[in-house]
Amino acid sequence: MVEGDAPVDVERINWDRQIDFCADIFQACRMPRPKALEQSKVPVASDARGIPSQGIPRLTPCVAGLKT
């Protein structure tokens, strides 16, 4: 069925892009931190639970699932 093939191909392309994106983030996590990333930390007094924090790297929400 020709009509059904196009959406599947589009989904596969999008999925491949997401996998590539995750792989890039994973590589970035394994590399030593560049100074630019260190400077991008946002100083905060405490997080939502009231635990003091030195700063939150902006990459943290993206990589939280990769550390398991």
N, C-alpha and C. Protein backbone atom coordinates (compact mmCIF):
# COMPACT_ATOMS: atom_id res chain seq x y z
N MET A 1 0.84 -1.19 0.00
CA MET A 1 0.00 0.00 0.00
C MET A 1 0.88 1.25 0.00
N VAL A 2 0.83 1.98 -1.05
CA VAL A 2 1.72 3.14 -1.21
C VAL A 2 1.38 4.24 -0.22
N GLU A 3 0.08 4.47 0.04
CA GLU A 3 -0.31 5.56 0.92
C GLU A 3 0.19 5.34 2.35
N GLY A 4 0.27 4.09 2.77
CA GLY A 4 0.70 3.80 4.14
C GLY A 4 2.20 3.86 4.33
N ASP A 5 2.96 3.81 3.23
CA ASP A 5 4.41 3.78 3.35
C ASP A 5 5.00 5.13 3.74
N ALA A 6 4.46 6.22 3.21
CA ALA A 6 5.03 7.54 3.45
C ALA A 6 5.07 7.91 4.94
N PRO A 7 3.96 7.79 5.68
CA PRO A 7 4.02 8.15 7.11
C PRO A 7 5.05 7.32 7.88
N VAL A 8 5.17 6.05 7.54
CA VAL A 8 6.14 5.19 8.23
C VAL A 8 7.55 5.70 7.97
N ASP A 9 7.84 6.06 6.72
CA ASP A 9 9.16 6.58 6.38
C ASP A 9 9.45 7.87 7.15
N VAL A 10 8.47 8.76 7.22
CA VAL A 10 8.65 10.02 7.94
C VAL A 10 8.92 9.74 9.41
N GLU A 11 8.15 8.83 10.01
CA GLU A 11 8.36 8.49 11.41
C GLU A 11 9.76 7.93 11.63
N ARG A 12 10.19 7.09 10.71
CA ARG A 12 11.52 6.48 10.85
C ARG A 12 12.62 7.54 10.77
N ILE A 13 12.46 8.49 9.84
CA ILE A 13 13.44 9.57 9.72
C ILE A 13 13.47 10.38 11.01
N ASN A 14 12.31 10.74 11.54
CA ASN A 14 12.25 11.50 12.79
C ASN A 14 12.87 10.72 13.93
N TRP A 15 12.59 9.42 13.99
CA TRP A 15 13.13 8.58 15.06
C TRP A 15 14.66 8.52 14.96
N ASP A 16 15.17 8.36 13.71
CA ASP A 16 16.61 8.33 13.51
C ASP A 16 17.25 9.64 13.96
N ARG A 17 16.59 10.75 13.70
CA ARG A 17 17.11 12.05 14.14
C ARG A 17 17.15 12.12 15.66
N GLN A 18 16.11 11.61 16.31
CA GLN A 18 16.08 11.63 17.78
C GLN A 18 17.20 10.77 18.34
N ILE A 19 17.44 9.61 17.72
CA ILE A 19 18.51 8.73 18.19
C ILE A 19 19.86 9.43 18.02
N ASP A 20 20.07 10.08 16.87
CA ASP A 20 21.31 10.82 16.65
C ASP A 20 21.46 11.92 17.69
N PHE A 21 20.37 12.63 18.00
CA PHE A 21 20.40 13.72 18.97
C PHE A 21 20.80 13.18 20.34
N CYS A 22 20.20 12.05 20.74
CA CYS A 22 20.53 11.44 22.03
C CYS A 22 21.98 10.97 22.05
N ALA A 23 22.45 10.42 20.95
CA ALA A 23 23.84 9.97 20.88
C ALA A 23 24.79 11.15 21.03
N ASP A 24 24.46 12.28 20.43
CA ASP A 24 25.29 13.48 20.56
C ASP A 24 25.33 13.94 22.01
N ILE A 25 24.19 13.94 22.68
CA ILE A 25 24.15 14.35 24.08
C ILE A 25 24.97 13.38 24.92
N PHE A 26 24.82 12.08 24.66
CA PHE A 26 25.55 11.08 25.42
C PHE A 26 27.05 11.29 25.26
N GLN A 27 27.50 11.55 24.03
CA GLN A 27 28.92 11.83 23.78
C GLN A 27 29.36 13.05 24.57
N ALA A 28 28.53 14.09 24.57
CA ALA A 28 28.87 15.32 25.29
C ALA A 28 29.02 15.05 26.79
N CYS A 29 28.20 14.14 27.31
CA CYS A 29 28.27 13.82 28.74
C CYS A 29 29.56 13.09 29.08
N ARG A 30 30.06 12.28 28.17
CA ARG A 30 31.25 11.49 28.44
C ARG A 30 32.53 12.28 28.26
N MET A 31 32.45 13.38 27.53
CA MET A 31 33.64 14.20 27.29
C MET A 31 33.90 15.10 28.49
N PRO A 32 35.14 15.52 28.68
CA PRO A 32 35.42 16.49 29.74
C PRO A 32 34.63 17.77 29.48
N ARG A 33 34.19 18.39 30.54
CA ARG A 33 33.36 19.59 30.37
C ARG A 33 34.19 20.76 29.85
N PRO A 34 33.75 21.38 28.78
CA PRO A 34 34.42 22.60 28.33
C PRO A 34 34.11 23.75 29.29
N LYS A 35 34.96 24.74 29.31
CA LYS A 35 34.75 25.89 30.20
C LYS A 35 33.41 26.56 29.94
N ALA A 36 32.99 26.61 28.69
CA ALA A 36 31.72 27.26 28.36
C ALA A 36 30.56 26.59 29.09
N LEU A 37 30.60 25.26 29.20
CA LEU A 37 29.54 24.54 29.89
C LEU A 37 29.59 24.83 31.39
N GLU A 38 30.79 24.88 31.95
CA GLU A 38 30.93 25.20 33.37
C GLU A 38 30.34 26.58 33.66
N GLN A 39 30.58 27.53 32.77
CA GLN A 39 30.10 28.89 32.99
C GLN A 39 28.61 29.01 32.76
N SER A 40 27.99 28.02 32.13
CA SER A 40 26.56 28.10 31.86
C SER A 40 25.73 27.64 33.06
N LYS A 41 26.38 27.22 34.13
CA LYS A 41 25.63 26.81 35.32
C LYS A 41 24.89 28.01 35.89
N VAL A 42 23.68 27.75 36.32
CA VAL A 42 22.86 28.81 36.89
C VAL A 42 22.93 28.70 38.41
N PRO A 43 23.49 29.70 39.08
CA PRO A 43 23.57 29.60 40.54
C PRO A 43 22.17 29.66 41.16
N VAL A 44 21.91 28.76 42.08
CA VAL A 44 20.64 28.76 42.79
C VAL A 44 20.91 28.53 44.27
N ALA A 45 20.06 29.09 45.12
CA ALA A 45 20.22 28.92 46.55
C ALA A 45 19.86 27.50 46.96
N SER A 46 18.78 26.98 46.39
CA SER A 46 18.36 25.62 46.70
C SER A 46 17.43 25.13 45.60
N ASP A 47 17.28 23.82 45.54
CA ASP A 47 16.37 23.29 44.54
C ASP A 47 14.96 23.21 45.12
N ALA A 48 14.05 22.54 44.43
CA ALA A 48 12.65 22.51 44.85
C ALA A 48 12.47 21.86 46.22
N ARG A 49 13.37 20.96 46.60
CA ARG A 49 13.23 20.28 47.89
C ARG A 49 13.95 21.04 49.01
N GLY A 50 14.56 22.18 48.66
CA GLY A 50 15.26 22.96 49.67
C GLY A 50 16.68 22.51 49.90
N ILE A 51 17.21 21.66 49.01
CA ILE A 51 18.58 21.20 49.16
C ILE A 51 19.52 22.21 48.51
N PRO A 52 20.51 22.71 49.23
CA PRO A 52 21.43 23.69 48.65
C PRO A 52 22.14 23.12 47.42
N SER A 53 22.39 23.99 46.47
CA SER A 53 23.01 23.55 45.22
C SER A 53 24.02 24.59 44.77
N GLN A 54 25.12 24.12 44.19
CA GLN A 54 26.15 25.02 43.68
C GLN A 54 25.75 25.60 42.34
N GLY A 55 24.91 24.90 41.62
CA GLY A 55 24.49 25.34 40.29
C GLY A 55 23.96 24.16 39.53
N ILE A 56 23.15 24.42 38.56
CA ILE A 56 22.54 23.33 37.79
C ILE A 56 23.02 23.42 36.35
N PRO A 57 23.75 22.42 35.87
CA PRO A 57 24.13 22.44 34.46
C PRO A 57 22.89 22.36 33.58
N ARG A 58 22.86 23.11 32.52
CA ARG A 58 21.67 23.15 31.67
C ARG A 58 21.43 21.83 30.97
N LEU A 59 22.44 20.98 30.87
CA LEU A 59 22.30 19.70 30.19
C LEU A 59 21.57 18.67 31.06
N THR A 60 21.49 18.91 32.38
CA THR A 60 20.99 17.91 33.31
C THR A 60 19.64 17.31 32.93
N PRO A 61 18.61 18.10 32.60
CA PRO A 61 17.32 17.47 32.29
C PRO A 61 17.40 16.51 31.10
N CYS A 62 18.28 16.80 30.15
CA CYS A 62 18.38 15.96 28.95
C CYS A 62 19.03 14.62 29.25
N VAL A 63 20.00 14.61 30.16
CA VAL A 63 20.81 13.41 30.34
C VAL A 63 20.40 12.60 31.56
N ALA A 64 19.39 13.04 32.30
CA ALA A 64 19.01 12.33 33.52
C ALA A 64 18.71 10.86 33.25
N GLY A 65 18.06 10.56 32.13
CA GLY A 65 17.70 9.18 31.82
C GLY A 65 18.86 8.35 31.32
N LEU A 66 19.97 8.97 30.93
CA LEU A 66 21.09 8.22 30.37
C LEU A 66 22.02 7.66 31.44
N LYS A 67 21.86 8.10 32.69
CA LYS A 67 22.80 7.70 33.74
C LYS A 67 22.42 6.41 34.43
N THR A 68 21.32 5.80 34.04
CA THR A 68 20.88 4.57 34.70
C THR A 68 21.69 3.39 34.21
